[in-house]
């Protein structure tokens, strides 16, 4: 029998873990689980936490270009896309001009430049 791995969390590289954790905490309602100057973890009790680690010389991914690849991005479901986009922008996200798809999702960039999507499905 092959053991099953359970996703415990996702960690994003960034220049300032506290700032990026503050952004995602406000966006998602997750609370701080652990914090140092080098790493911050957020949790909502689901068993899958969101971490932010300081990387010296951090370079933000490029969207949609791949000069600095995004490697992966986060997707968040929102009941009201317009309201969630507005909140994200108020919290410091940016909305790039390039918006693929048919309007079922929106691509935004967090304050460290990571692309993430808001979706209604």
Coordinates of N, CA, C and O in Angstrom, one line a residue:
X1 N 0.8 -1.2 0.0 CA 0.0 0.0 0.0 C 0.9 1.2 0.0 O 1.9 1.3 0.7
X2 N 0.5 2.2 -0.8 CA 1.3 3.5 -0.9 C 0.7 4.4 0.2 O -0.5 4.7 0.2
X3 N 1.6 5.0 1.0 CA 1.0 6.0 2.0 C 0.5 7.2 1.3 O 1.0 7.6 0.3
X4 N -0.5 7.8 1.9 CA -1.1 9.0 1.3 C -0.5 10.2 2.0 O -0.4 10.3 3.2
X5 N 0.0 11.1 1.2 CA 0.5 12.4 1.7 C -0.6 13.4 1.8 O -1.5 13.5 1.0
X6 N -0.6 14.1 2.9 CA -1.7 15.1 3.1 C -1.0 16.5 3.1 O 0.0 16.7 3.8
X7 N -1.5 17.4 2.3 CA -1.0 18.7 2.1 C -1.1 19.5 3.5 O -2.2 19.6 4.0
X8 N 0.0 19.9 4.0 CA 0.1 20.5 5.3 C 0.1 22.0 5.2 O -0.4 22.8 6.1
X9 N 0.6 22.5 4.1 CA 0.6 24.0 3.9 C 1.4 24.3 2.6 O 2.0 23.5 2.0
X10 N 1.3 25.6 2.3 CA 2.0 26.2 1.2 C 2.8 27.4 1.7 O 2.3 28.2 2.5
X11 N 4.1 27.5 1.3 CA 4.9 28.6 1.7 C 5.4 29.4 0.5 O 5.8 28.9 -0.5
X12 N 5.2 30.7 0.6 CA 5.6 31.7 -0.4 C 6.9 32.4 -0.1 O 7.1 32.8 1.1
X13 N 7.8 32.5 -1.0 CA 9.0 33.3 -0.8 C 8.6 34.7 -0.9 O 7.7 35.1 -1.7
X14 N 9.3 35.6 -0.2 CA 9.1 37.0 -0.3 C 10.2 37.8 0.4 O 11.1 37.2 1.1
X15 N 10.2 39.1 0.3 CA 11.2 39.9 1.0 C 10.8 40.3 2.4 O 11.6 40.5 3.3
X16 N 9.5 40.4 2.6 CA 8.9 40.8 3.9 C 7.8 39.9 4.4 O 6.6 40.2 4.0
X17 N 8.1 38.9 5.2 CA 7.0 37.9 5.6 C 5.9 38.5 6.4 O 4.7 38.2 6.2
X18 N 6.2 39.5 7.2 CA 5.2 40.1 8.1 C 4.2 40.9 7.2 O 2.9 40.7 7.4
X19 N 4.7 41.6 6.3 CA 3.8 42.4 5.4 C 2.9 41.5 4.5 O 1.7 41.7 4.4
X20 N 3.5 40.5 3.9 CA 2.7 39.6 3.1 C 1.7 38.7 3.9 O 0.6 38.5 3.5
X21 N 2.1 38.3 5.1 CA 1.2 37.6 6.0 C 0.0 38.5 6.4 O -1.2 38.1 6.4
X22 N 0.3 39.8 6.6 CA -0.8 40.7 6.9 C -1.8 40.9 5.8 O -3.0 40.9 6.0
X23 N -1.3 40.9 4.6 CA -2.1 41.0 3.4 C -3.0 39.8 3.3 O -4.3 39.9 3.2
X24 N -2.5 38.6 3.3 CA -3.3 37.4 3.2 C -4.1 37.1 4.4 O -5.2 36.5 4.3
X25 N -3.7 37.5 5.6 CA -4.5 37.4 6.8 C -5.8 38.2 6.6 O -6.9 37.7 6.9
X26 N -5.7 39.4 6.2 CA -6.8 40.3 6.0 C -7.7 39.8 4.8 O -8.9 39.9 4.9
X27 N -7.1 39.3 3.8 CA -7.9 38.8 2.6 C -8.7 37.6 3.0 O -9.8 37.4 2.6
X28 N -8.1 36.6 3.8 CA -8.7 35.3 4.0 C -9.3 35.1 5.4 O -10.1 34.2 5.6
X29 N -9.0 36.0 6.3 CA -9.5 35.8 7.7 C -8.6 34.8 8.5 O -9.0 34.5 9.6
X30 N -7.5 34.3 7.9 CA -6.6 33.4 8.6 C -5.9 34.2 9.7 O -5.7 35.4 9.6
X31 N -5.6 33.5 10.8 CA -4.9 34.1 11.9 C -3.4 33.6 12.0 O -3.1 32.6 11.5
X32 N -2.6 34.5 12.6 CA -1.2 34.1 12.8 C -1.0 32.9 13.7 O -1.6 32.9 14.8
X33 N -0.3 31.9 13.2 CA 0.0 30.7 14.0 C 1.4 30.8 14.6 O 1.6 30.4 15.7
X34 N 2.3 31.4 13.8 CA 3.7 31.4 14.2 C 4.4 32.6 13.5 O 4.0 32.8 12.4
X35 N 5.3 33.3 14.2 CA 6.0 34.4 13.5 C 7.4 34.6 14.1 O 7.6 34.6 15.3
X36 N 8.3 34.8 13.1 CA 9.7 35.3 13.4 C 10.0 36.3 12.4 O 9.2 36.6 11.5
X37 N 11.2 36.9 12.4 CA 11.5 37.9 11.4 C 11.7 37.2 10.0 O 11.7 37.9 9.0
X38 N 11.9 35.9 10.0 CA 12.2 35.1 8.8 C 11.0 34.4 8.3 O 11.1 34.0 7.1
X39 N 10.0 34.1 9.1 CA 8.9 33.2 8.7 C 7.7 33.5 9.4 O 7.7 33.8 10.6
X40 N 6.5 33.6 8.7 CA 5.2 33.7 9.4 C 4.3 32.7 8.8 O 4.3 32.4 7.6
X41 N 3.5 32.0 9.7 CA 2.5 31.0 9.3 C 1.2 31.5 9.7 O 1.0 32.0 10.8
X42 N 0.2 31.4 8.8 CA -1.2 31.7 9.0 C -2.0 30.4 9.0 O -1.7 29.4 8.3
X43 N -3.1 30.3 9.8 CA -3.9 29.1 9.9 C -5.4 29.6 10.0 O -5.7 30.7 10.4
X44 N -6.2 28.6 9.6 CA -7.7 28.8 9.8 C -8.2 27.5 10.5 O -9.4 27.4 10.5
X45 N -7.3 26.6 10.9 CA -7.7 25.4 11.6 C -8.1 24.3 10.6 O -8.5 23.2 11.1
X46 N -7.9 24.5 9.3 CA -8.3 23.5 8.3 C -7.2 22.4 8.2 O -7.5 21.3 7.6
X47 N -6.0 22.6 8.8 CA -4.9 21.7 8.7 C -4.0 22.0 7.5 O -3.0 21.4 7.3
X48 N -4.4 23.0 6.7 CA -3.5 23.5 5.6 C -3.2 24.9 5.8 O -4.1 25.8 5.7
X49 N -2.0 25.2 6.3 CA -1.6 26.6 6.6 C -0.9 27.3 5.5 O -0.5 26.6 4.5
X50 N -0.7 28.6 5.6 CA -0.1 29.4 4.6 C 1.1 30.1 5.2 O 0.9 30.7 6.2
X51 N 2.3 29.8 4.6 CA 3.5 30.4 5.2 C 4.2 31.4 4.3 O 4.0 31.4 3.1
X52 N 5.0 32.2 4.9 CA 5.7 33.3 4.1 C 7.2 33.3 4.7 O 7.4 33.5 5.9
X53 N 8.1 33.1 3.8 CA 9.5 33.0 4.2 C 10.4 34.1 3.5 O 10.2 34.3 2.3
X54 N 11.2 34.7 4.3 CA 12.1 35.8 3.8 C 13.2 35.1 2.9 O 13.8 34.1 3.3
X55 N 13.4 35.7 1.8 CA 14.4 35.3 0.8 C 15.3 36.5 0.5 O 14.7 37.5 -0.1
X56 N 16.5 36.5 0.8 CA 17.4 37.6 0.4 C 17.5 37.7 -1.1 O 17.6 36.6 -1.8
X57 N 17.4 38.9 -1.7 CA 17.4 39.0 -3.1 C 16.2 38.6 -3.8 O 16.2 38.3 -5.0
X58 N 15.1 38.5 -3.1 CA 13.8 38.1 -3.7 C 13.5 38.9 -4.9 O 13.6 40.1 -4.9
X59 N 13.1 38.2 -6.0 CA 12.6 38.8 -7.2 C 11.2 38.4 -7.5 O 10.9 37.2 -7.5
X60 N 10.3 39.3 -7.7 CA 8.9 39.0 -7.9 C 8.7 38.3 -9.2 O 9.3 38.6 -10.2
X61 N 7.7 37.3 -9.2 CA 7.4 36.7 -10.5 C 6.8 37.7 -11.5 O 6.3 38.7 -11.1
X62 N 6.9 37.4 -12.8 CA 6.4 38.3 -13.8 C 5.1 37.7 -14.3 O 5.0 36.5 -14.6
X63 N 4.0 38.5 -14.4 CA 2.8 38.0 -15.0 C 2.4 38.9 -16.2 O 2.4 40.2 -16.0
X64 N 2.1 38.5 -17.3 CA 2.0 37.1 -17.7 C 3.4 36.5 -18.3 O 3.5 35.4 -18.5
X65 N 4.4 37.4 -18.3 CA 5.7 37.0 -18.9 C 6.3 36.0 -18.0 O 5.9 35.7 -16.8
X66 N 7.4 35.4 -18.5 CA 8.1 34.3 -17.7 C 9.6 34.6 -17.5 O 10.4 33.7 -17.3
X67 N 9.9 35.9 -17.6 CA 11.3 36.3 -17.3 C 11.7 35.8 -15.9 O 12.8 35.4 -15.6
X68 N 10.8 36.0 -14.9 CA 10.9 35.4 -13.6 C 9.7 34.6 -13.4 O 8.6 35.2 -13.2
X69 N 9.7 33.3 -13.6 CA 8.5 32.5 -13.6 C 7.7 32.5 -12.3 O 8.3 32.6 -11.2
X70 N 6.4 32.4 -12.5 CA 5.5 32.4 -11.3 C 5.6 31.0 -10.6 O 5.3 30.9 -9.4
X71 N 5.9 29.9 -11.2 CA 6.1 28.6 -10.7 C 4.8 28.0 -10.2 O 4.5 26.8 -10.4
X72 N 4.0 28.7 -9.5 CA 2.6 28.3 -9.1 C 1.9 29.5 -8.6 O 2.5 30.6 -8.4
X73 N 0.6 29.4 -8.4 CA -0.2 30.5 -7.9 C -1.3 29.9 -7.0 O -1.7 28.8 -7.2
X74 N -1.9 30.8 -6.2 CA -3.0 30.4 -5.3 C -4.3 30.8 -5.9 O -4.4 31.8 -6.6
X75 N -5.3 29.9 -5.7 CA -6.7 30.2 -6.2 C -7.6 30.3 -4.9 O -7.5 29.5 -4.1
X76 N -8.4 31.4 -4.9 CA -9.3 31.6 -3.8 C -10.7 31.7 -4.3 O -11.0 32.4 -5.3
X77 N -11.7 30.9 -3.8 CA -13.1 31.0 -4.1 C -13.7 32.1 -3.4 O -13.5 32.3 -2.2
X78 N -14.5 32.9 -4.1 CA -15.2 34.0 -3.5 C -16.7 34.0 -3.9 O -17.0 33.8 -5.1
X79 N -17.6 34.2 -2.9 CA -19.0 34.3 -3.3 C -19.3 35.5 -4.1 O -20.2 35.5 -4.9
X80 N -18.6 36.6 -3.8 CA -18.9 37.9 -4.5 C -17.5 38.3 -5.0 O -16.7 38.9 -4.3
X81 N -17.3 38.1 -6.3 CA -16.0 38.4 -6.9 C -15.7 39.9 -6.9 O -14.5 40.3 -6.6
X82 N -16.7 40.7 -7.2 CA -16.4 42.2 -7.2 C -16.0 42.7 -5.8 O -15.0 43.4 -5.7
X83 N -16.7 42.2 -4.8 CA -16.4 42.6 -3.4 C -15.0 42.1 -3.0 O -14.2 42.9 -2.3
X84 N -14.7 40.9 -3.3 CA -13.4 40.3 -2.9 C -12.3 41.0 -3.7 O -11.2 41.3 -3.1
X85 N -12.5 41.3 -5.0 CA -11.4 42.0 -5.7 C -11.2 43.4 -5.1 O -10.1 43.9 -4.9
X86 N -12.3 44.1 -4.8 CA -12.2 45.4 -4.2 C -11.4 45.4 -2.9 O -10.5 46.2 -2.6
X87 N -11.7 44.4 -2.0 CA -11.0 44.2 -0.8 C -9.5 43.9 -1.0 O -8.6 44.6 -0.4
X88 N -9.2 43.0 -1.9 CA -7.8 42.7 -2.3 C -7.0 44.0 -2.7 O -5.9 44.2 -2.3
X89 N -7.7 44.8 -3.6 CA -7.0 46.0 -4.1 C -6.8 47.0 -2.9 O -5.8 47.6 -2.9
X90 N -7.8 47.1 -2.0 CA -7.6 48.0 -0.9 C -6.5 47.6 0.0 O -5.8 48.4 0.7
X91 N -6.3 46.2 0.1 CA -5.2 45.7 0.9 C -3.8 45.8 0.3 O -2.8 45.4 1.0
X92 N -3.7 46.2 -1.0 CA -2.4 46.4 -1.6 C -2.2 45.5 -2.8 O -1.1 45.5 -3.4
X93 N -3.2 44.7 -3.2 CA -3.0 43.9 -4.5 C -3.1 44.8 -5.7 O -3.5 46.0 -5.6
X94 N -2.6 44.3 -6.8 CA -2.7 45.1 -8.1 C -3.4 44.2 -9.1 O -3.3 42.9 -9.0
X95 N -4.0 44.8 -10.0 CA -4.7 44.0 -11.1 C -4.0 44.3 -12.4 O -4.0 45.4 -12.9
X96 N -3.3 43.2 -12.9 CA -2.6 43.4 -14.2 C -3.6 43.5 -15.3 O -4.8 43.1 -15.2
X97 N -3.2 44.1 -16.4 CA -4.0 44.3 -17.6 C -4.4 42.9 -18.2 O -5.5 42.7 -18.6
X98 N -3.5 42.0 -18.2 CA -3.7 40.7 -18.8 C -4.7 39.9 -17.9 O -4.3 39.5 -16.8
X99 N -5.9 39.6 -18.4 CA -6.9 38.9 -17.6 C -7.4 37.8 -18.5 O -8.3 38.0 -19.3
X100 N -6.9 36.6 -18.5 CA -7.3 35.5 -19.3 C -8.7 34.9 -18.8 O -9.1 35.3 -17.7
X101 N -9.3 34.2 -19.6 CA -10.6 33.5 -19.2 C -11.8 34.3 -19.6 O -11.7 35.3 -20.3
X102 N -12.9 33.8 -19.1 CA -14.2 34.4 -19.5 C -14.9 35.2 -18.4 O -16.1 35.3 -18.4
X103 N -14.1 35.7 -17.5 CA -14.7 36.4 -16.4 C -15.1 35.6 -15.2 O -15.5 36.2 -14.2
X104 N -14.9 34.3 -15.2 CA -15.2 33.4 -14.0 C -14.1 33.6 -13.0 O -14.3 33.2 -11.9
X105 N -12.9 34.1 -13.3 CA -11.9 34.4 -12.4 C -11.2 35.7 -12.7 O -11.3 36.2 -13.8
X106 N -10.5 36.2 -11.7 CA -9.7 37.4 -11.8 C -8.3 37.1 -11.4 O -8.1 36.5 -10.3
X107 N -7.3 37.6 -12.1 CA -5.9 37.5 -11.7 C -5.5 38.8 -11.1 O -5.7 39.9 -11.6
X108 N -4.9 38.6 -9.9 CA -4.4 39.8 -9.1 C -3.0 39.5 -8.7 O -2.5 38.3 -8.8
X109 N -2.2 40.5 -8.3 CA -0.9 40.3 -7.8 C -0.8 40.8 -6.4 O -1.3 41.9 -6.1
X110 N -0.3 39.9 -5.5 CA -0.2 40.3 -4.1 C 0.9 41.4 -3.9 O 1.6 41.7 -4.9
X111 N 1.1 41.9 -2.8 CA 2.1 43.0 -2.6 C 3.5 42.6 -2.9 O 4.4 43.4 -3.2
X112 N 3.8 41.3 -2.9 CA 5.2 40.8 -3.2 C 5.3 40.4 -4.7 O 6.3 40.0 -5.2
X113 N 4.2 40.6 -5.5 CA 4.2 40.3 -6.9 C 3.7 38.9 -7.3 O 3.7 38.6 -8.5
X114 N 3.3 38.1 -6.3 CA 2.8 36.7 -6.7 C 1.5 36.8 -7.3 O 0.6 37.4 -6.7
X115 N 1.2 36.2 -8.5 CA -0.1 36.1 -9.0 C -1.0 35.2 -8.2 O -0.5 34.2 -7.6
X116 N -2.2 35.6 -8.0 CA -3.2 34.7 -7.4 C -4.6 35.0 -8.1 O -4.7 36.0 -8.7
X117 N -5.5 34.0 -8.0 CA -6.7 34.2 -8.7 C -7.9 34.2 -7.7 O -7.9 33.4 -6.7
X118 N -8.9 34.9 -8.0 CA -10.2 34.9 -7.3 C -11.1 34.3 -8.3 O -11.2 34.6 -9.5
X119 N -11.9 33.3 -7.8 CA -12.9 32.6 -8.7 C -14.2 32.4 -8.0 O -14.3 32.3 -6.8
X120 N -15.2 32.3 -8.8 CA -16.6 32.1 -8.3 C -16.9 30.6 -8.2 O -18.0 30.3 -7.7
X121 N -16.1 29.7 -8.8 CA -16.4 28.3 -8.8 C -15.3 27.5 -8.1 O -14.3 27.9 -7.8

